[in-house]
PDB file of C-alpha atoms and ligand atoms in Angstrom:
ATOM      1  CA  UNK O  22     -38.166  28.029  34.421  1.00 60.00           C
ATOM      2  CA  UNK O  23     -38.030  25.494  31.520  1.00 69.00           C
ATOM      3  CA  UNK O  24     -34.757  26.147  29.377  1.00 84.00           C
ATOM      4  CA  UNK O  25     -35.777  27.117  25.891  1.00 94.00           C
ATOM      5  CA  UNK O  26     -35.337  24.446  23.041  1.00 96.00           C
ATOM      6  CA  UNK O  27     -33.735  25.451  19.669  1.00 97.00           C
ATOM      7  CA  UNK O  28     -36.505  25.022  17.184  1.00 98.00           C
ATOM      8  CA  UNK O  29     -34.413  22.385  15.068  1.00 97.00           C
ATOM      9  CA  UNK O  30     -34.354  20.315  18.340  1.00 97.00           C
ATOM     10  CA  UNK O  31     -37.983  20.971  19.397  1.00 97.00           C
ATOM     11  CA  UNK O  32     -39.708  18.127  21.362  1.00 97.00           C
ATOM     12  CA  UNK O  33     -43.221  16.781  20.325  1.00 97.00           C
ATOM     13  CA  UNK O  34     -45.710  19.130  21.673  1.00 98.00           C
ATOM     14  CA  UNK O  35     -48.955  20.844  21.055  1.00 98.00           C
ATOM     15  CA  UNK O  36     -48.175  24.674  21.724  1.00 98.00           C
ATOM     16  CA  UNK O  37     -45.152  26.954  22.119  1.00 98.00           C
ATOM     17  CA  UNK O  38     -44.112  30.435  22.791  1.00 98.00           C
ATOM     18  CA  UNK O  39     -41.363  31.483  20.337  1.00 98.00           C
ATOM     19  CA  UNK O  40     -39.188  34.495  20.672  1.00 97.00           C
ATOM     20  CA  UNK O  41     -35.518  35.619  21.021  1.00 96.00           C
ATOM     21  CA  UNK O  42     -34.853  35.710  23.824  1.00 93.00           C
ATOM     22  CA  UNK O  43     -37.648  33.637  25.298  1.00 96.00           C
ATOM     23  CA  UNK O  44     -36.054  32.189  28.473  1.00 93.00           C
ATOM     24  CA  UNK O  45     -37.889  34.970  30.623  1.00 90.00           C
ATOM     25  CA  UNK O  46     -41.296  34.105  29.333  1.00 94.00           C
ATOM     26  CA  UNK O  47     -43.848  32.673  31.877  1.00 96.00           C
ATOM     27  CA  UNK O  48     -46.359  31.614  29.271  1.00 97.00           C
ATOM     28  CA  UNK O  49     -45.127  27.844  29.407  1.00 98.00           C
ATOM     29  CA  UNK O  50     -45.879  27.586  33.097  1.00 97.00           C
ATOM     30  CA  UNK O  51     -49.263  29.595  32.664  1.00 98.00           C
ATOM     31  CA  UNK O  52     -50.627  27.379  29.925  1.00 98.00           C
ATOM     32  CA  UNK O  53     -49.329  24.126  31.444  1.00 98.00           C
ATOM     33  CA  UNK O  54     -51.294  25.048  34.556  1.00 98.00           C
ATOM     34  CA  UNK O  55     -54.357  25.675  32.582  1.00 98.00           C
ATOM     35  CA  UNK O  56     -54.172  22.232  30.838  1.00 98.00           C
ATOM     36  CA  UNK O  57     -53.702  20.703  34.390  1.00 98.00           C
ATOM     37  CA  UNK O  58     -56.583  22.541  35.846  1.00 98.00           C
ATOM     38  CA  UNK O  59     -58.960  21.313  33.218  1.00 98.00           C
ATOM     39  CA  UNK O  60     -57.380  17.787  33.000  1.00 98.00           C
ATOM     40  CA  UNK O  61     -56.455  18.462  29.251  1.00 98.00           C
ATOM     41  CA  UNK O  62     -53.598  16.289  27.745  1.00 97.00           C
ATOM     42  CA  UNK O  63     -51.757  19.172  26.279  1.00 98.00           C
ATOM     43  CA  UNK O  64     -48.177  20.584  26.268  1.00 98.00           C
ATOM     44  CA  UNK O  65     -46.767  23.962  25.862  1.00 98.00           C
ATOM     45  CA  UNK O  66     -42.962  24.665  25.708  1.00 98.00           C
ATOM     46  CA  UNK O  67     -40.587  27.645  25.063  1.00 98.00           C
ATOM     47  CA  UNK O  68     -38.623  27.595  21.845  1.00 98.00           C
ATOM     48  CA  UNK O  69     -35.866  29.956  20.730  1.00 98.00           C
ATOM     49  CA  UNK O  70     -36.334  31.241  17.116  1.00 98.00           C
ATOM     50  CA  UNK O  71     -34.257  33.940  15.480  1.00 98.00           C
ATOM     51  CA  UNK O  72     -36.111  36.548  13.339  1.00 98.00           C
ATOM     52  CA  UNK O  73     -34.598  35.153  10.179  1.00 98.00           C
ATOM     53  CA  UNK O  74     -35.649  31.634  10.827  1.00 98.00           C
ATOM     54  CA  UNK O  75     -39.302  32.085  11.717  1.00 98.00           C
ATOM     55  CA  UNK O  76     -40.829  30.773   8.501  1.00 98.00           C
ATOM     56  CA  UNK O  77     -38.614  27.389   8.483  1.00 98.00           C
ATOM     57  CA  UNK O  78     -39.366  27.112  12.126  1.00 98.00           C
ATOM     58  CA  UNK O  79     -43.078  27.372  11.823  1.00 98.00           C
ATOM     59  CA  UNK O  80     -42.977  24.903   9.003  1.00 98.00           C
ATOM     60  CA  UNK O  81     -41.006  22.508  10.983  1.00 98.00           C
ATOM     61  CA  UNK O  82     -43.226  22.860  14.019  1.00 98.00           C
ATOM     62  CA  UNK O  83     -46.428  22.341  12.000  1.00 98.00           C
ATOM     63  CA  UNK O  84     -44.686  19.023  10.532  1.00 98.00           C
ATOM     64  CA  UNK O  85     -43.951  17.927  14.049  1.00 98.00           C
ATOM     65  CA  UNK O  86     -47.805  18.393  14.851  1.00 98.00           C
ATOM     66  CA  UNK O  87     -47.814  21.639  16.813  1.00 98.00           C
ATOM     67  CA  UNK O  88     -51.129  23.192  16.768  1.00 98.00           C
ATOM     68  CA  UNK O  89     -50.330  26.715  17.692  1.00 98.00           C
ATOM     69  CA  UNK O  90     -47.883  29.070  18.732  1.00 98.00           C
ATOM     70  CA  UNK O  91     -47.558  32.458  20.777  1.00 98.00           C
ATOM     71  CA  UNK O  92     -44.963  34.952  19.466  1.00 98.00           C
ATOM     72  CA  UNK O  93     -42.993  37.445  21.419  1.00 95.00           C
ATOM     73  CA  UNK O  94     -40.192  39.875  20.529  1.00 92.00           C
ATOM     74  CA  UNK O  95     -39.054  40.138  17.795  1.00 94.00           C
ATOM     75  CA  UNK O  96     -41.353  38.128  15.899  1.00 97.00           C
ATOM     76  CA  UNK O  97     -44.832  39.534  15.976  1.00 96.00           C
ATOM     77  CA  UNK O  98     -44.420  41.487  12.665  1.00 96.00           C
ATOM     78  CA  UNK O  99     -43.029  38.483  11.012  1.00 98.00           C
ATOM     79  CA  UNK O 100     -45.641  36.377  12.367  1.00 98.00           C
ATOM     80  CA  UNK O 101     -48.406  38.723  10.804  1.00 97.00           C
ATOM     81  CA  UNK O 102     -46.806  38.446   7.581  1.00 98.00           C
ATOM     82  CA  UNK O 103     -46.448  34.784   7.745  1.00 98.00           C
ATOM     83  CA  UNK O 104     -50.179  33.967   8.206  1.00 98.00           C
ATOM     84  CA  UNK O 105     -52.276  33.232   5.092  1.00 98.00           C
ATOM     85  CA  UNK O 106     -55.233  34.171   7.227  1.00 98.00           C
ATOM     86  CA  UNK O 107     -54.619  37.032   9.288  1.00 98.00           C
ATOM     87  CA  UNK O 108     -57.715  38.404  11.152  1.00 98.00           C
ATOM     88  CA  UNK O 109     -58.872  42.191  10.537  1.00 97.00           C
ATOM     89  CA  UNK O 110     -56.962  43.566  13.359  1.00 97.00           C
ATOM     90  CA  UNK O 111     -53.708  41.766  12.726  1.00 97.00           C
ATOM     91  CA  UNK O 112     -53.917  43.053   9.028  1.00 96.00           C
ATOM     92  CA  UNK O 113     -54.383  46.566  10.533  1.00 95.00           C
ATOM     93  CA  UNK O 114     -51.644  46.767  13.184  1.00 96.00           C
ATOM     94  CA  UNK O 115     -49.340  44.230  11.258  1.00 95.00           C
ATOM     95  CA  UNK O 116     -48.550  42.396  14.481  1.00 95.00           C
ATOM     96  CA  UNK O 117     -49.517  38.911  15.810  1.00 97.00           C
ATOM     97  CA  UNK O 118     -48.917  37.170  18.971  1.00 97.00           C
ATOM     98  CA  UNK O 119     -50.950  34.200  18.327  1.00 98.00           C
ATOM     99  CA  UNK O 120     -50.728  31.728  15.380  1.00 98.00           C
ATOM    100  CA  UNK O 121     -52.837  28.542  14.286  1.00 98.00           C
ATOM    101  CA  UNK O 122     -50.318  26.298  12.234  1.00 98.00           C
ATOM    102  CA  UNK O 123     -53.068  24.188  11.057  1.00 97.00           C
ATOM    103  CA  UNK O 124     -55.035  27.077   9.601  1.00 97.00           C
ATOM    104  CA  UNK O 125     -52.175  29.456   8.760  1.00 98.00           C
ATOM    105  CA  UNK O 126     -54.335  31.973  10.562  1.00 98.00           C
ATOM    106  CA  UNK O 127     -53.094  34.722  13.019  1.00 98.00           C
ATOM    107  CA  UNK O 128     -54.869  36.970  15.868  1.00 98.00           C
ATOM    108  CA  UNK O 129     -53.488  39.494  18.359  1.00 98.00           C
ATOM    109  CA  UNK O 130     -54.640  38.899  21.834  1.00 98.00           C
ATOM    110  CA  UNK O 131     -52.286  41.694  23.223  1.00 97.00           C
ATOM    111  CA  UNK O 132     -54.649  44.500  22.598  1.00 97.00           C
ATOM    112  CA  UNK O 133     -57.925  42.839  23.788  1.00 97.00           C
ATOM    113  CA  UNK O 134     -55.944  41.212  26.984  1.00 98.00           C
ATOM    114  CA  UNK O 135     -54.686  44.599  27.761  1.00 98.00           C
ATOM    115  CA  UNK O 136     -58.256  46.036  27.506  1.00 98.00           C
ATOM    116  CA  UNK O 137     -59.544  43.169  29.731  1.00 97.00           C
ATOM    117  CA  UNK O 138     -57.366  44.491  32.519  1.00 97.00           C
ATOM    118  CA  UNK O 139     -58.811  47.973  32.669  1.00 98.00           C
ATOM    119  CA  UNK O 140     -62.247  47.645  34.101  1.00 97.00           C
ATOM    120  CA  UNK O 141     -60.642  46.047  37.353  1.00 96.00           C
ATOM    121  CA  UNK O 142     -58.499  48.980  37.790  1.00 96.00           C
ATOM    122  CA  UNK O 143     -61.477  51.292  37.613  1.00 96.00           C
ATOM    123  CA  UNK O 144     -60.360  52.694  34.072  1.00 96.00           C
ATOM    124  CA  UNK O 145     -63.791  52.331  32.403  1.00 94.00           C
ATOM    125  CA  UNK O 146     -65.848  53.591  30.663  1.00 94.00           C
ATOM    126  CA  UNK O 147     -63.167  54.724  28.328  1.00 94.00           C
ATOM    127  CA  UNK O 148     -61.365  58.010  29.144  1.00 96.00           C
ATOM    128  CA  UNK O 149     -58.197  59.988  28.321  1.00 98.00           C
ATOM    129  CA  UNK O 150     -55.025  57.842  28.058  1.00 98.00           C
ATOM    130  CA  UNK O 151     -51.325  58.764  27.302  1.00 98.00           C
ATOM    131  CA  UNK O 152     -49.403  56.223  25.447  1.00 98.00           C
ATOM    132  CA  UNK O 153     -45.588  56.694  25.584  1.00 98.00           C
ATOM    133  CA  UNK O 154     -43.783  54.915  22.784  1.00 97.00           C
ATOM    134  CA  UNK O 155     -44.389  54.060  18.893  1.00 96.00           C
ATOM    135  CA  UNK O 156     -42.888  50.677  18.600  1.00 92.00           C
ATOM    136  CA  UNK O 157     -44.937  47.491  17.981  1.00 90.00           C
ATOM    137  CA  UNK O 158     -46.624  47.308  21.325  1.00 93.00           C
ATOM    138  CA  UNK O 159     -47.680  50.959  21.011  1.00 95.00           C
ATOM    139  CA  UNK O 160     -49.157  50.263  17.788  1.00 95.00           C
ATOM    140  CA  UNK O 161     -51.416  47.445  18.810  1.00 96.00           C
ATOM    141  CA  UNK O 162     -52.456  49.138  22.108  1.00 97.00           C
ATOM    142  CA  UNK O 163     -53.111  52.541  20.472  1.00 97.00           C
ATOM    143  CA  UNK O 164     -55.295  50.778  17.847  1.00 97.00           C
ATOM    144  CA  UNK O 165     -57.129  48.717  20.599  1.00 97.00           C
ATOM    145  CA  UNK O 166     -57.631  51.829  22.874  1.00 97.00           C
ATOM    146  CA  UNK O 167     -58.986  54.093  20.157  1.00 97.00           C
ATOM    147  CA  UNK O 168     -61.301  51.297  19.024  1.00 95.00           C
ATOM    148  CA  UNK O 169     -62.721  50.836  22.324  1.00 96.00           C
ATOM    149  CA  UNK O 170     -63.491  54.650  22.486  1.00 97.00           C
ATOM    150  CA  UNK O 171     -60.380  55.994  24.560  1.00 98.00           C
ATOM    151  CA  UNK O 172     -59.289  59.515  23.536  1.00 98.00           C
ATOM    152  CA  UNK O 173     -55.581  58.432  22.965  1.00 98.00           C
ATOM    153  CA  UNK O 174     -52.594  60.779  23.191  1.00 98.00           C
ATOM    154  CA  UNK O 175     -49.270  59.435  22.138  1.00 98.00           C
ATOM    155  CA  UNK O 176     -45.817  60.734  22.863  1.00 98.00           C
ATOM    156  CA  UNK O 177     -42.589  59.378  21.585  1.00 98.00           C
ATOM    157  CA  UNK O 178     -38.876  60.194  21.977  1.00 97.00           C
ATOM    158  CA  UNK O 179     -38.813  60.458  18.193  1.00 97.00           C
ATOM    159  CA  UNK O 180     -42.031  62.362  17.350  1.00 96.00           C
ATOM    160  CA  UNK O 181     -41.891  61.415  13.535  1.00 97.00           C
ATOM    161  CA  UNK O 182     -42.278  57.779  14.463  1.00 97.00           C
ATOM    162  CA  UNK O 183     -45.442  58.498  16.558  1.00 97.00           C
ATOM    163  CA  UNK O 184     -46.797  60.695  13.681  1.00 97.00           C
ATOM    164  CA  UNK O 185     -46.141  57.841  11.089  1.00 96.00           C
ATOM    165  CA  UNK O 186     -47.803  55.175  13.555  1.00 96.00           C
ATOM    166  CA  UNK O 187     -50.996  57.097  13.975  1.00 96.00           C
ATOM    167  CA  UNK O 188     -51.278  57.975  10.244  1.00 96.00           C
ATOM    168  CA  UNK O 189     -50.637  54.242   9.395  1.00 94.00           C
ATOM    169  CA  UNK O 190     -53.324  53.027  11.872  1.00 94.00           C
ATOM    170  CA  UNK O 191     -55.743  55.529  10.709  1.00 91.00           C
ATOM    171  CA  UNK O 192     -56.576  55.669  14.372  1.00 87.00           C
ATOM    172  CA  UNK O 193     -58.243  58.688  16.203  1.00 90.00           C
ATOM    173  CA  UNK O 194     -55.124  59.521  18.321  1.00 96.00           C
ATOM    174  CA  UNK O 195     -53.420  62.692  18.826  1.00 97.00           C
ATOM    175  CA  UNK O 196     -49.527  62.926  18.797  1.00 98.00           C
ATOM    176  CA  UNK O 197     -48.225  65.279  21.567  1.00 98.00           C
ATOM    177  CA  UNK O 198     -45.075  67.496  21.278  1.00 97.00           C
ATOM    178  CA  UNK O 199     -44.254  67.004  24.783  1.00 98.00           C
ATOM    179  CA  UNK O 200     -44.924  64.175  27.236  1.00 98.00           C
ATOM    180  CA  UNK O 201     -47.765  65.831  29.161  1.00 98.00           C
ATOM    181  CA  UNK O 202     -50.228  63.482  30.875  1.00 98.00           C
ATOM    182  CA  UNK O 203     -52.682  66.095  31.840  1.00 98.00           C
ATOM    183  CA  UNK O 204     -56.329  64.864  32.047  1.00 97.00           C
ATOM    184  CA  UNK O 205     -55.217  61.211  31.610  1.00 98.00           C
ATOM    185  CA  UNK O 206     -56.568  58.309  33.952  1.00 98.00           C
ATOM    186  CA  UNK O 207     -53.897  56.127  32.334  1.00 98.00           C
ATOM    187  CA  UNK O 208     -50.292  56.627  31.449  1.00 98.00           C
ATOM    188  CA  UNK O 209     -49.070  53.559  29.514  1.00 98.00           C
ATOM    189  CA  UNK O 210     -45.353  52.797  28.991  1.00 98.00           C
ATOM    190  CA  UNK O 211     -44.751  50.817  25.964  1.00 96.00           C
ATOM    191  CA  UNK O 212     -41.160  51.870  25.441  1.00 95.00           C
ATOM    192  CA  UNK O 213     -38.201  49.649  25.859  1.00 92.00           C
ATOM    193  CA  UNK O 214     -36.398  52.221  27.834  1.00 94.00           C
ATOM    194  CA  UNK O 215     -36.239  49.772  30.912  1.00 91.00           C
ATOM    195  CA  UNK O 216     -33.886  47.691  28.857  1.00 86.00           C
ATOM    196  CA  UNK O 217     -31.113  50.515  29.386  1.00 92.00           C
ATOM    197  CA  UNK O 218     -32.270  51.099  32.825  1.00 93.00           C
ATOM    198  CA  UNK O 219     -34.167  54.222  31.852  1.00 96.00           C
ATOM    199  CA  UNK O 220     -37.487  55.833  32.374  1.00 97.00           C
ATOM    200  CA  UNK O 221     -39.117  57.443  29.307  1.00 98.00           C
ATOM    201  CA  UNK O 222     -39.686  61.387  29.789  1.00 97.00           C
ATOM    202  CA  UNK O 223     -42.806  62.450  31.501  1.00 98.00           C
ATOM    203  CA  UNK O 224     -44.144  65.656  32.948  1.00 98.00           C
ATOM    204  CA  UNK O 225     -45.048  64.134  36.127  1.00 98.00           C
ATOM    205  CA  UNK O 226     -45.919  67.452  37.673  1.00 97.00           C
ATOM    206  CA  UNK O 227     -48.885  67.694  35.238  1.00 98.00           C
ATOM    207  CA  UNK O 228     -50.258  64.340  36.029  1.00 98.00           C
ATOM    208  CA  UNK O 229     -53.587  63.780  37.689  1.00 97.00           C
ATOM    209  CA  UNK O 230     -53.140  62.562  41.273  1.00 96.00           C
ATOM    210  CA  UNK O 231     -55.211  59.548  40.429  1.00 96.00           C
ATOM    211  CA  UNK O 232     -53.696  58.547  37.075  1.00 98.00           C
ATOM    212  CA  UNK O 233     -52.641  55.076  37.066  1.00 98.00           C
ATOM    213  CA  UNK O 234     -49.031  54.245  35.660  1.00 98.00           C
ATOM    214  CA  UNK O 235     -49.055  50.974  33.585  1.00 98.00           C
ATOM    215  CA  UNK O 236     -46.088  49.219  32.261  1.00 97.00           C
ATOM    216  CA  UNK O 237     -46.403  46.347  29.735  1.00 95.00           C
ATOM    217  CA  UNK O 238     -43.450  44.524  31.130  1.00 91.00           C
ATOM    218  CA  UNK O 239     -43.210  42.147  34.183  1.00 88.00           C
ATOM    219  CA  UNK O 240     -40.432  41.152  36.385  1.00 85.00           C
ATOM    220  CA  UNK O 241     -39.438  40.705  40.019  1.00 86.00           C
ATOM    221  CA  UNK O 242     -38.669  44.515  40.252  1.00 91.00           C
ATOM    222  CA  UNK O 243     -40.332  47.757  39.241  1.00 94.00           C
ATOM    223  CA  UNK O 244     -39.164  49.276  35.984  1.00 96.00           C
ATOM    224  CA  UNK O 245     -37.610  52.778  36.447  1.00 97.00           C
ATOM    225  CA  UNK O 246     -40.866  54.210  34.900  1.00 98.00           C
ATOM    226  CA  UNK O 247     -42.975  52.529  37.607  1.00 98.00           C
ATOM    227  CA  UNK O 248     -40.622  53.212  40.177  1.00 97.00           C
ATOM    228  CA  UNK O 249     -40.833  56.890  39.491  1.00 97.00           C
ATOM    229  CA  UNK O 250     -44.667  56.689  39.398  1.00 98.00           C
ATOM    230  CA  UNK O 251     -44.724  55.013  42.761  1.00 98.00           C
ATOM    231  CA  UNK O 252     -42.390  57.768  44.240  1.00 97.00           C
ATOM    232  CA  UNK O 253     -44.776  60.454  42.943  1.00 96.00           C
ATOM    233  CA  UNK O 254     -47.689  58.526  44.797  1.00 97.00           C
ATOM    234  CA  UNK O 255     -49.448  56.966  41.840  1.00 98.00           C
ATOM    235  CA  UNK O 256     -50.927  53.468  41.660  1.00 98.00           C
ATOM    236  CA  UNK O 257     -48.577  51.331  39.495  1.00 98.00           C
ATOM    237  CA  UNK O 258     -49.557  48.311  37.433  1.00 97.00           C
ATOM    238  CA  UNK O 259     -47.264  45.856  35.757  1.00 96.00           C
ATOM    239  CA  UNK O 260     -47.687  43.616  32.757  1.00 95.00           C
ATOM    240  CA  UNK O 261     -48.650  40.405  34.585  1.00 95.00           C
ATOM    241  CA  UNK O 262     -52.494  40.748  34.542  1.00 95.00           C
ATOM    242  CA  UNK O 263     -52.219  41.526  30.834  1.00 97.00           C
ATOM    243  CA  UNK O 264     -49.956  38.451  30.341  1.00 97.00           C
ATOM    244  CA  UNK O 265     -52.737  36.280  31.789  1.00 98.00           C
ATOM    245  CA  UNK O 266     -55.496  37.998  29.932  1.00 98.00           C
ATOM    246  CA  UNK O 267     -53.663  37.747  26.493  1.00 98.00           C
ATOM    247  CA  UNK O 268     -52.848  34.106  27.430  1.00 98.00           C
ATOM    248  CA  UNK O 269     -56.508  33.277  28.354  1.00 98.00           C
ATOM    249  CA  UNK O 270     -57.575  34.742  25.071  1.00 98.00           C
ATOM    250  CA  UNK O 271     -55.063  32.667  22.993  1.00 98.00           C
ATOM    251  CA  UNK O 272     -56.099  29.455  24.746  1.00 98.00           C
ATOM    252  CA  UNK O 273     -59.724  30.243  24.102  1.00 98.00           C
ATOM    253  CA  UNK O 274     -58.892  30.999  20.485  1.00 98.00           C
ATOM    254  CA  UNK O 275     -57.082  27.650  19.995  1.00 98.00           C
ATOM    255  CA  UNK O 276     -59.183  25.368  22.087  1.00 98.00           C
ATOM    256  CA  UNK O 277     -62.769  27.034  22.117  1.00 97.00           C
ATOM    257  CA  UNK O 278     -62.900  26.260  25.986  1.00 97.00           C
ATOM    258  CA  UNK O 279     -63.150  28.944  28.721  1.00 98.00           C
ATOM    259  CA  UNK O 280     -59.676  29.608  30.177  1.00 98.00           C
ATOM    260  CA  UNK O 281     -59.195  28.801  33.831  1.00 98.00           C
ATOM    261  CA  UNK O 282     -57.979  32.221  34.844  1.00 97.00           C
ATOM    262  CA  UNK O 283     -57.278  31.761  38.527  1.00 97.00           C
ATOM    263  CA  UNK O 284     -55.091  28.724  37.739  1.00 98.00           C
ATOM    264  CA  UNK O 285     -53.191  30.702  35.125  1.00 98.00           C
ATOM    265  CA  UNK O 286     -52.743  33.776  37.356  1.00 97.00           C
ATOM    266  CA  UNK O 287     -51.490  31.588  40.319  1.00 97.00           C
ATOM    267  CA  UNK O 288     -48.980  29.976  37.839  1.00 97.00           C
ATOM    268  CA  UNK O 289     -47.218  33.259  36.979  1.00 95.00           C
ATOM    269  CA  UNK O 290     -47.068  34.938  40.263  1.00 91.00           C
TER     270      UNK O 290
HETATM  271  P1  ATR A  12     -41.503  47.240  20.549  1.00 50.84           P
HETATM  272  O1  ATR A  12     -41.712  46.744  19.062  1.00 50.84           O
HETATM  273  O2  ATR A  12     -41.211  46.110  21.492  1.00 50.84           O
HETATM  274  O3  ATR A  12     -42.612  48.180  21.033  1.00 50.84           O
HETATM  275  P2  ATR A  12     -39.374  49.053  19.210  1.00 50.84           P
HETATM  276  O4  ATR A  12     -40.273  49.004  18.050  1.00 50.84           O
HETATM  277  O5  ATR A  12     -38.047  48.771  19.319  1.00 50.84           O
HETATM  278  O6  ATR A  12     -40.154  47.987  20.378  1.00 50.84           O
HETATM  279  O7  ATR A  12     -39.853  50.540  19.907  1.00 50.84           O
HETATM  280  C1  ATR A  12     -39.244  50.868  21.227  1.00 50.84           C
HETATM  281  C2  ATR A  12     -40.079  52.110  21.677  1.00 50.84           C
HETATM  282  O8  ATR A  12     -39.384  52.510  22.813  1.00 50.84           O
HETATM  283  C3  ATR A  12     -39.699  53.299  20.880  1.00 50.84           C
HETATM  284  O9  ATR A  12     -40.910  54.118  20.793  1.00 50.84           O
HETATM  285  C4  ATR A  12     -38.521  54.012  21.251  1.00 50.84           C
HETATM  286  O10 ATR A  12     -38.618  55.295  21.036  1.00 50.84           O
HETATM  287  P3  ATR A  12     -37.738  55.806  19.680  1.00 50.84           P
HETATM  288  O11 ATR A  12     -38.911  55.536  18.652  1.00 50.84           O
HETATM  289  O12 ATR A  12     -37.464  57.345  19.927  1.00 50.84           O
HETATM  290  O13 ATR A  12     -36.505  54.775  19.563  1.00 50.84           O
HETATM  291  C5  ATR A  12     -38.704  53.919  22.810  1.00 50.84           C
HETATM  292  N1  ATR A  12     -37.684  53.920  23.751  1.00 50.84           N
HETATM  293  C6  ATR A  12     -36.595  53.099  23.697  1.00 50.84           C
HETATM  294  N2  ATR A  12     -35.673  53.447  24.640  1.00 50.84           N
HETATM  295  C7  ATR A  12     -36.128  54.642  25.052  1.00 50.84           C
HETATM  296  C8  ATR A  12     -35.746  55.554  26.008  1.00 50.84           C
HETATM  297  N3  ATR A  12     -34.595  55.501  26.794  1.00 50.84           N
HETATM  298  N4  ATR A  12     -36.476  56.657  26.416  1.00 50.84           N
HETATM  299  C9  ATR A  12     -37.641  56.977  25.817  1.00 50.84           C
HETATM  300  N5  ATR A  12     -38.133  56.119  24.825  1.00 50.84           N
HETATM  301  C10 ATR A  12     -37.378  54.996  24.454  1.00 50.84           C
END
């Protein structure tokens, strides 16, 4: 995996993923594979940017000729504020993962990318889903799922945060008092519990046998949440397909060319 650059020493390139940390990101490999598959002379690099430095870093990269960037933790909210031209969804959820530095515009490909992965899992047409968590990722996906017609239930360890999130989004979602997945075809973990080696609370005994457990993170091992789900006999899905889908949508937003999905998928496996 390429070592991330400090933004002050960024090389000349066209696109980048910015984050802190960013060394785990598979986006550079994935986008480079796409350029190669289409014989495009473009480059995509990982750049470490601290939250407080986002604005000067973006100005610097724009001066160097960067066309666009993806943002990862903890920069998505600040990226939404930075953009002079955020699209409607970014304005509503306050989170952007894709910026155009020439236009100072922003979009969010996380939510539509996530939705792209559902038909392949048999979770279409929209049904009932339980979202665990109430952070930035939960926000974007709750809005996206509700907009797509899912009946969204949200549970968060701190219930007030879930209430505030749903109210703020104006989304048609119900906040649960307990982590009850009854009747849900999809149980979506957006929490960062895995960072402390934990799984979020869930009443597994009330889950439908066919419910799919989905975690937004990806890595070489199952998260504690997916491990529990697998032990209960549920189908488990990590964030790799969503990574590819959101990357493909960013690619198309910047370049206006259909993304070579197979090449991108192979690059991140
Ligand atoms: P992000 O923006 O990446 O989604 P965040 O805003 O830090 O991250 O939110 C993290 C989410 O994970 C929150 O919903 C948090 O629950 P609280 O609101 O109660 O803090 C949740 N979370 C983190 N650790 C958790 C744990 N061990 N068990 C359950 N939920 C956890």
